[in-house]
Amino acid sequence: MSDDGQSVQRYSVHARHADRRHARVVEEASFEAAAVAYAEDLAEAADGGGEISLVVRDLADGREHCFTIHLDTGDAAPCG
């Protein structure tokens, strides 16, 4: 969880290709931070890098954003 003084929100995060029931709730300061926090667990399992698209939903208001995370670097970009 982020501890930089920013307001922490609860987000539901799941892989774009997977059903929403496989989501995990994370508490972070932004949509992007939530996506990266979720992907950190995947990066350890990644063999030679790769990328994954993640859907992040704000549990307070239902807004969603999609990010592509590069598992070898942790870089995040909006889904294209």
Coordinates of N, CA, C and O in Angstrom, one line a residue:
M1 N 0.8 -1.2 0.0 CA 0.0 0.0 0.0 C 0.9 1.2 0.0 O 1.9 1.3 0.6
S2 N 0.4 2.3 -0.7 CA 1.2 3.5 -0.8 C 1.1 4.3 0.5 O 0.1 4.3 1.2
D3 N 2.3 4.9 0.9 CA 2.3 5.6 2.1 C 3.0 7.0 1.9 O 3.9 7.4 2.6
D4 N 2.6 7.7 0.9 CA 3.2 9.0 0.5 C 2.3 10.2 0.8 O 2.5 11.2 0.3
G5 N 1.3 10.0 1.7 CA 0.5 11.1 2.1 C -0.7 11.3 1.2 O -1.6 12.1 1.5
Q6 N -0.8 10.6 0.1 CA -2.0 10.7 -0.8 C -3.1 9.9 -0.2 O -3.0 9.0 0.5
S7 N -4.3 10.3 -0.7 CA -5.5 9.6 -0.3 C -5.5 8.2 -0.9 O -5.3 8.1 -2.1
V8 N -5.8 7.2 -0.1 CA -5.8 5.9 -0.5 C -7.2 5.5 -0.9 O -8.2 5.8 -0.1
Q9 N -7.4 4.8 -2.0 CA -8.7 4.3 -2.5 C -8.6 2.8 -2.6 O -7.6 2.2 -2.7
R10 N -9.8 2.2 -2.6 CA -9.9 0.8 -2.9 C -10.3 0.5 -4.3 O -11.2 1.1 -4.9
Y11 N -9.5 -0.4 -4.9 CA -9.7 -0.7 -6.3 C -9.8 -2.2 -6.5 O -9.2 -3.0 -5.8
S12 N -10.6 -2.6 -7.5 CA -10.7 -4.0 -7.9 C -9.9 -4.1 -9.2 O -10.1 -3.4 -10.1
V13 N -9.0 -5.1 -9.2 CA -8.1 -5.2 -10.4 C -8.2 -6.7 -10.9 O -8.1 -7.6 -10.1
H14 N -8.3 -6.8 -12.2 CA -8.3 -8.1 -12.8 C -7.7 -8.0 -14.2 O -7.7 -7.0 -14.8
A15 N -7.1 -9.2 -14.7 CA -6.6 -9.2 -16.0 C -7.7 -9.0 -17.0 O -8.8 -9.5 -16.8
R16 N -7.4 -8.3 -18.1 CA -8.4 -8.0 -19.1 C -9.0 -9.2 -19.7 O -10.2 -9.3 -20.0
H17 N -8.2 -10.2 -19.9 CA -8.7 -11.5 -20.5 C -9.4 -12.4 -19.6 O -10.0 -13.4 -20.0
A18 N -9.4 -12.1 -18.3 CA -10.0 -13.0 -17.3 C -11.3 -12.4 -16.8 O -11.6 -11.2 -16.9
D19 N -12.1 -13.3 -16.3 CA -13.4 -12.9 -15.7 C -13.2 -12.0 -14.5 O -12.3 -12.2 -13.8
R20 N -14.2 -11.1 -14.3 CA -14.1 -10.2 -13.1 C -14.0 -10.9 -11.8 O -13.5 -10.4 -10.8
R21 N -14.5 -12.1 -11.7 CA -14.5 -12.9 -10.4 C -13.1 -13.3 -10.0 O -12.9 -13.7 -8.9
H22 N -12.1 -13.1 -10.9 CA -10.7 -13.3 -10.5 C -10.0 -12.1 -10.1 O -8.8 -12.1 -9.9
A23 N -10.8 -11.0 -9.8 CA -10.2 -9.8 -9.3 C -9.7 -9.8 -7.9 O -10.1 -10.7 -7.1
R24 N -8.8 -8.9 -7.6 CA -8.2 -8.8 -6.3 C -8.4 -7.3 -5.9 O -8.3 -6.4 -6.7
V25 N -8.8 -7.1 -4.6 CA -8.9 -5.7 -4.1 C -7.6 -5.2 -3.6 O -6.9 -5.9 -2.8
V26 N -7.2 -4.0 -4.1 CA -6.0 -3.4 -3.6 C -6.3 -2.0 -3.1 O -7.2 -1.4 -3.6
E27 N -5.5 -1.5 -2.2 CA -5.7 -0.1 -1.7 C -4.4 0.7 -2.1 O -3.3 0.4 -1.7
E28 N -4.6 1.7 -3.0 CA -3.5 2.5 -3.5 C -4.0 3.9 -3.7 O -5.2 4.2 -3.6
A29 N -3.1 4.8 -4.1 CA -3.4 6.2 -4.3 C -4.0 6.6 -5.6 O -4.5 7.7 -5.8
S30 N -3.8 5.7 -6.6 CA -4.3 6.0 -8.0 C -4.6 4.7 -8.7 O -4.2 3.6 -8.3
F31 N -5.3 4.8 -9.9 CA -5.6 3.7 -10.7 C -4.3 3.0 -11.2 O -4.2 1.8 -11.1
E32 N -3.3 3.8 -11.6 CA -2.1 3.3 -12.1 C -1.3 2.5 -11.0 O -0.8 1.4 -11.2
A33 N -1.3 3.1 -9.8 CA -0.6 2.4 -8.7 C -1.3 1.1 -8.4 O -0.6 0.1 -8.0
A34 N -2.6 1.1 -8.5 CA -3.3 -0.2 -8.2 C -2.9 -1.2 -9.2 O -2.7 -2.4 -8.9
A35 N -2.8 -0.8 -10.5 CA -2.5 -1.8 -11.5 C -1.0 -2.3 -11.3 O -0.8 -3.5 -11.4
V36 N -0.1 -1.4 -11.0 CA 1.3 -1.9 -10.8 C 1.4 -2.8 -9.5 O 2.1 -3.8 -9.6
A37 N 0.6 -2.4 -8.5 CA 0.7 -3.3 -7.3 C 0.2 -4.7 -7.6 O 0.8 -5.7 -7.1
Y38 N -0.9 -4.8 -8.4 CA -1.4 -6.1 -8.8 C -0.4 -6.8 -9.6 O -0.1 -8.0 -9.4
A39 N 0.3 -6.1 -10.6 CA 1.2 -6.7 -11.5 C 2.5 -7.2 -10.8 O 3.2 -8.0 -11.3
E40 N 2.8 -6.6 -9.7 CA 4.1 -6.9 -9.0 C 4.1 -8.4 -8.6 O 5.1 -9.1 -8.7
D41 N 2.9 -9.0 -8.3 CA 2.9 -10.4 -8.0 C 3.1 -11.2 -9.3 O 3.7 -12.3 -9.2
L42 N 2.6 -10.7 -10.4 CA 2.7 -11.4 -11.6 C 4.2 -11.4 -12.2 O 4.6 -12.3 -12.8
A43 N 4.9 -10.3 -11.9 CA 6.2 -10.1 -12.4 C 7.1 -11.2 -11.9 O 8.0 -11.6 -12.6
E44 N 6.9 -11.6 -10.7 CA 7.8 -12.7 -10.1 C 7.5 -14.0 -10.9 O 8.4 -14.9 -10.9
A45 N 6.3 -14.2 -11.4 CA 6.0 -15.4 -12.1 C 6.3 -15.3 -13.6 O 6.3 -16.3 -14.3
A46 N 6.6 -14.1 -14.1 CA 6.8 -13.9 -15.5 C 8.2 -14.6 -15.9 O 9.2 -14.4 -15.3
D47 N 8.1 -15.3 -17.0 CA 9.3 -15.9 -17.6 C 9.8 -15.1 -18.8 O 9.2 -15.2 -19.8
G48 N 10.8 -14.3 -18.6 CA 11.4 -13.6 -19.7 C 10.5 -12.3 -20.0 O 10.5 -11.8 -21.1
G49 N 9.8 -11.8 -19.1 CA 9.1 -10.5 -19.3 C 7.7 -10.8 -19.8 O 7.0 -11.6 -19.3
G50 N 7.3 -10.0 -20.7 CA 5.9 -10.0 -21.3 C 5.1 -8.9 -20.7 O 5.6 -8.0 -20.1
E51 N 3.9 -8.9 -21.1 CA 3.0 -7.8 -20.7 C 1.6 -8.4 -20.4 O 1.3 -9.4 -20.9
I52 N 0.8 -7.6 -19.7 CA -0.5 -8.0 -19.4 C -1.4 -6.7 -19.3 O -0.9 -5.7 -18.9
S53 N -2.6 -6.8 -19.8 CA -3.6 -5.7 -19.7 C -4.5 -6.0 -18.5 O -5.0 -7.1 -18.3
L54 N -4.6 -4.9 -17.7 CA -5.4 -5.0 -16.4 C -6.5 -4.0 -16.4 O -6.3 -2.8 -16.8
V55 N -7.6 -4.4 -15.9 CA -8.8 -3.5 -15.7 C -8.8 -3.1 -14.2 O -8.8 -4.0 -13.4
V56 N -8.8 -1.8 -14.0 CA -8.8 -1.3 -12.6 C -10.1 -0.6 -12.4 O -10.4 0.4 -13.1
R57 N -10.9 -1.0 -11.4 CA -12.2 -0.3 -11.1 C -12.2 0.3 -9.7 O -11.8 -0.4 -8.7
D58 N -12.5 1.5 -9.6 CA -12.7 2.2 -8.3 C -13.9 1.7 -7.6 O -15.0 1.8 -8.2
L59 N -13.7 1.1 -6.5 CA -14.9 0.5 -5.8 C -15.8 1.6 -5.2 O -17.0 1.2 -4.9
A60 N -15.4 2.8 -5.1 CA -16.3 3.8 -4.5 C -17.3 4.4 -5.6 O -18.4 4.6 -5.3
D61 N -16.8 4.5 -6.8 CA -17.7 5.1 -7.8 C -17.8 4.3 -9.1 O -18.6 4.7 -10.0
G62 N -17.2 3.2 -9.2 CA -17.4 2.3 -10.4 C -16.6 2.7 -11.6 O -16.6 2.0 -12.6
R63 N -15.8 3.8 -11.6 CA -15.0 4.2 -12.8 C -14.0 3.1 -13.1 O -13.4 2.5 -12.1
E64 N -13.7 2.9 -14.3 CA -12.7 1.9 -14.7 C -11.7 2.5 -15.7 O -12.0 3.3 -16.5
H65 N -10.5 1.9 -15.6 CA -9.4 2.3 -16.5 C -8.7 1.0 -16.8 O -8.7 0.0 -16.0
C66 N -8.1 0.9 -18.0 CA -7.3 -0.3 -18.4 C -5.9 0.2 -18.7 O -5.6 1.2 -19.2
F67 N -5.0 -0.7 -18.2 CA -3.5 -0.4 -18.3 C -2.8 -1.7 -18.8 O -3.2 -2.8 -18.5
T68 N -1.8 -1.4 -19.7 CA -0.9 -2.5 -20.1 C 0.3 -2.4 -19.3 O 0.9 -1.3 -19.2
I69 N 0.7 -3.4 -18.5 CA 1.8 -3.4 -17.7 C 2.9 -4.3 -18.3 O 2.6 -5.5 -18.6
H70 N 4.1 -3.8 -18.4 CA 5.3 -4.6 -18.9 C 5.9 -5.2 -17.7 O 6.4 -4.5 -16.8
L71 N 5.7 -6.5 -17.6 CA 6.1 -7.3 -16.4 C 7.6 -7.2 -16.1 O 8.0 -7.3 -14.9
D72 N 8.4 -7.1 -17.1 CA 9.9 -7.0 -16.8 C 10.3 -5.7 -16.2 O 11.3 -5.6 -15.5
T73 N 9.6 -4.6 -16.6 CA 10.1 -3.3 -16.1 C 9.1 -2.6 -15.1 O 9.5 -1.7 -14.4
G74 N 7.8 -3.1 -15.1 CA 6.8 -2.4 -14.3 C 6.2 -1.2 -14.9 O 5.4 -0.6 -14.3
D75 N 6.6 -0.9 -16.1 CA 6.1 0.3 -16.8 C 4.6 0.1 -17.1 O 4.2 -1.0 -17.5
A76 N 3.8 1.1 -16.9 CA 2.4 1.1 -17.2 C 2.0 2.1 -18.3 O 2.5 3.2 -18.3
A77 N 1.0 1.7 -19.1 CA 0.5 2.6 -20.1 C -1.0 2.3 -20.3 O -1.4 1.2 -20.1
P78 N -1.8 3.3 -20.7 CA -3.2 3.0 -21.0 C -3.3 1.9 -22.1 O -2.5 1.9 -23.0
C79 N -4.3 1.1 -22.0 CA -4.5 0.1 -23.1 C -4.8 0.8 -24.4 O -5.4 1.8 -24.4
G80 N -4.3 0.2 -25.4 CA -4.4 0.8 -26.8 C -5.5 0.1 -27.6 O -6.2 -0.7 -27.4

